């Protein structure tokens, strides 16, 4: 559906239209691309759905789940001690699976109106997302 809408709204299709139609096509095409990018990323999709539900997320506030925070510390230690691309890739695979599991937990929580669970899943996903970025950075320097 995105590709069909993108084809309809693409500004090149309005090259011979009036200035107003060109501007409108450009605006709608930009909105469509922004919406697609929001939905494409688990984190931005989660945040958008929470905002649509009236939940405001305070970025300074983090999860208080001590077991989870201890797990994050262990993962950071694994990252620090990983010296091969294979070890880093294994850590990245685990991280990606954890993010997918949190996205599923988030979706289920939103469907059952368990906002607190959804917020917790989002906050935990932030940790895994940052870890994924750090792993990717270290993979680039290891390669």
Tab-separated table of C-alpha atoms in Angstrom:
chain	number	residue	atom	x	y	z
A	1	UNK	CA	0.000	0.000	0.000
A	2	UNK	CA	2.906	2.317	0.804
A	3	UNK	CA	4.449	1.781	-2.632
A	4	UNK	CA	1.097	2.378	-4.341
A	5	UNK	CA	0.596	5.621	-2.425
A	6	UNK	CA	4.185	6.640	-3.045
A	7	UNK	CA	3.644	6.137	-6.764
A	8	UNK	CA	0.465	8.260	-6.715
A	9	UNK	CA	1.944	11.049	-4.602
A	10	UNK	CA	5.450	11.239	-6.034
A	11	UNK	CA	6.231	14.883	-6.902
A	12	UNK	CA	7.595	13.916	-10.338
A	13	UNK	CA	4.079	12.944	-11.361
A	14	UNK	CA	3.071	16.581	-10.834
A	15	UNK	CA	5.854	18.206	-12.858
A	16	UNK	CA	3.353	19.869	-15.202
A	17	UNK	CA	0.745	20.658	-12.555
A	18	UNK	CA	0.079	24.008	-10.931
A	19	UNK	CA	2.431	25.286	-8.225
A	20	UNK	CA	-0.219	24.587	-5.589
A	21	UNK	CA	-0.600	20.966	-6.752
A	22	UNK	CA	3.187	20.517	-6.826
A	23	UNK	CA	3.496	21.816	-3.284
A	24	UNK	CA	0.617	19.630	-2.070
A	25	UNK	CA	2.133	16.537	-3.714
A	26	UNK	CA	5.494	17.279	-2.122
A	27	UNK	CA	3.904	17.747	1.310
A	28	UNK	CA	1.856	14.543	1.064
A	29	UNK	CA	4.820	12.561	-0.236
A	30	UNK	CA	6.929	13.809	2.678
A	31	UNK	CA	4.183	12.902	5.173
A	32	UNK	CA	3.913	9.432	3.664
A	33	UNK	CA	7.679	8.882	3.905
A	34	UNK	CA	7.731	10.149	7.492
A	35	UNK	CA	4.872	7.804	8.417
A	36	UNK	CA	6.627	4.864	6.762
A	37	UNK	CA	9.862	5.591	8.617
A	38	UNK	CA	7.988	5.888	11.915
A	39	UNK	CA	6.357	2.505	11.423
A	40	UNK	CA	9.509	0.851	10.059
A	41	UNK	CA	11.472	1.339	13.274
A	42	UNK	CA	10.221	-0.616	16.295
A	43	UNK	CA	11.221	2.164	18.705
A	44	UNK	CA	9.625	5.023	16.813
A	45	UNK	CA	6.500	2.898	16.173
A	46	UNK	CA	6.231	2.076	19.881
A	47	UNK	CA	6.658	5.705	20.879
A	48	UNK	CA	4.098	6.843	18.295
A	49	UNK	CA	1.518	4.290	19.458
A	50	UNK	CA	2.067	5.268	23.088
A	51	UNK	CA	1.627	8.940	22.186
A	52	UNK	CA	-1.564	8.124	20.255
A	53	UNK	CA	-2.818	6.413	23.410
A	54	UNK	CA	-2.205	9.588	25.395
A	55	UNK	CA	0.941	8.332	27.119
A	56	UNK	CA	3.756	10.853	27.371
A	57	UNK	CA	7.186	9.298	27.757
A	58	UNK	CA	9.744	11.050	29.926
A	59	UNK	CA	13.092	10.194	28.314
A	60	UNK	CA	14.881	10.917	31.574
A	61	UNK	CA	12.856	8.206	33.331
A	62	UNK	CA	14.091	4.659	32.851
A	63	UNK	CA	13.016	1.182	33.858
A	64	UNK	CA	13.294	0.298	37.517
A	65	UNK	CA	13.491	-3.459	36.865
A	66	UNK	CA	16.689	-4.348	38.725
A	67	UNK	CA	17.001	-7.803	37.128
A	68	UNK	CA	16.820	-6.191	33.709
A	69	UNK	CA	19.394	-3.557	34.642
A	70	UNK	CA	21.752	-6.273	35.897
A	71	UNK	CA	21.269	-8.130	32.604
A	72	UNK	CA	22.176	-4.949	30.739
A	73	UNK	CA	25.353	-4.579	32.786
A	74	UNK	CA	26.308	-8.165	31.910
A	75	UNK	CA	25.646	-7.539	28.223
A	76	UNK	CA	27.820	-4.412	28.333
A	77	UNK	CA	30.603	-6.465	29.936
A	78	UNK	CA	30.246	-9.045	27.150
A	79	UNK	CA	30.513	-6.238	24.618
A	80	UNK	CA	33.623	-4.844	26.285
A	81	UNK	CA	35.303	-8.257	26.365
A	82	UNK	CA	34.277	-9.334	22.846
A	83	UNK	CA	37.384	-9.293	20.696
A	84	UNK	CA	36.309	-11.099	17.542
A	85	UNK	CA	33.771	-10.319	14.862
A	86	UNK	CA	32.147	-13.704	15.558
A	87	UNK	CA	31.607	-12.890	19.243
A	88	UNK	CA	30.234	-9.476	18.366
A	89	UNK	CA	27.909	-10.951	15.733
A	90	UNK	CA	26.625	-13.507	18.246
A	91	UNK	CA	25.939	-10.694	20.709
A	92	UNK	CA	24.207	-8.714	17.954
A	93	UNK	CA	22.015	-11.732	17.114
A	94	UNK	CA	21.009	-12.086	20.775
A	95	UNK	CA	20.327	-8.358	20.947
A	96	UNK	CA	18.163	-8.432	17.803
A	97	UNK	CA	16.152	-11.358	19.167
A	98	UNK	CA	15.621	-9.505	22.455
A	99	UNK	CA	14.371	-6.435	20.590
A	100	UNK	CA	11.955	-8.579	18.561
A	101	UNK	CA	10.655	-10.192	21.745
A	102	UNK	CA	10.092	-6.784	23.345
A	103	UNK	CA	8.285	-5.551	20.223
A	104	UNK	CA	5.968	-8.561	20.443
A	105	UNK	CA	5.426	-7.947	24.170
A	106	UNK	CA	4.669	-4.306	23.396
A	107	UNK	CA	2.131	-5.215	20.709
A	108	UNK	CA	0.348	-7.672	22.995
A	109	UNK	CA	0.266	-5.134	25.828
A	110	UNK	CA	-1.190	-2.452	23.562
A	111	UNK	CA	-3.858	-4.832	22.269
A	112	UNK	CA	-4.918	-5.670	25.822
A	113	UNK	CA	-4.685	-2.035	27.023
A	114	UNK	CA	-1.880	-2.807	29.473
A	115	UNK	CA	-0.197	0.558	29.119
A	116	UNK	CA	2.266	0.063	31.970
A	117	UNK	CA	3.547	-3.158	30.377
A	118	UNK	CA	3.826	-1.416	26.994
A	119	UNK	CA	5.779	1.481	28.525
A	120	UNK	CA	8.100	-0.982	30.258
A	121	UNK	CA	8.704	-2.846	26.986
A	122	UNK	CA	9.481	0.447	25.239
A	123	UNK	CA	11.904	1.529	27.973
A	124	UNK	CA	13.703	-1.820	27.826
A	125	UNK	CA	13.823	-1.674	24.031
A	126	UNK	CA	15.673	1.639	24.331
A	127	UNK	CA	18.472	-0.154	26.196
A	128	UNK	CA	18.725	-2.894	23.577
A	129	UNK	CA	18.647	-0.358	20.757
A	130	UNK	CA	21.562	1.554	22.248
A	131	UNK	CA	23.453	-1.690	22.826
A	132	UNK	CA	22.842	-2.625	19.185
A	133	UNK	CA	24.338	0.671	18.053
A	134	UNK	CA	27.379	0.089	20.243
A	135	UNK	CA	27.819	-3.437	18.891
A	136	UNK	CA	27.571	-2.140	15.326
A	137	UNK	CA	30.194	0.500	16.089
A	138	UNK	CA	32.554	-2.062	17.535
A	139	UNK	CA	31.927	-4.413	14.599
A	140	UNK	CA	33.015	-1.648	12.220
A	141	UNK	CA	36.285	-1.167	14.064
A	142	UNK	CA	36.889	-4.934	14.275
A	143	UNK	CA	36.346	-5.616	10.584
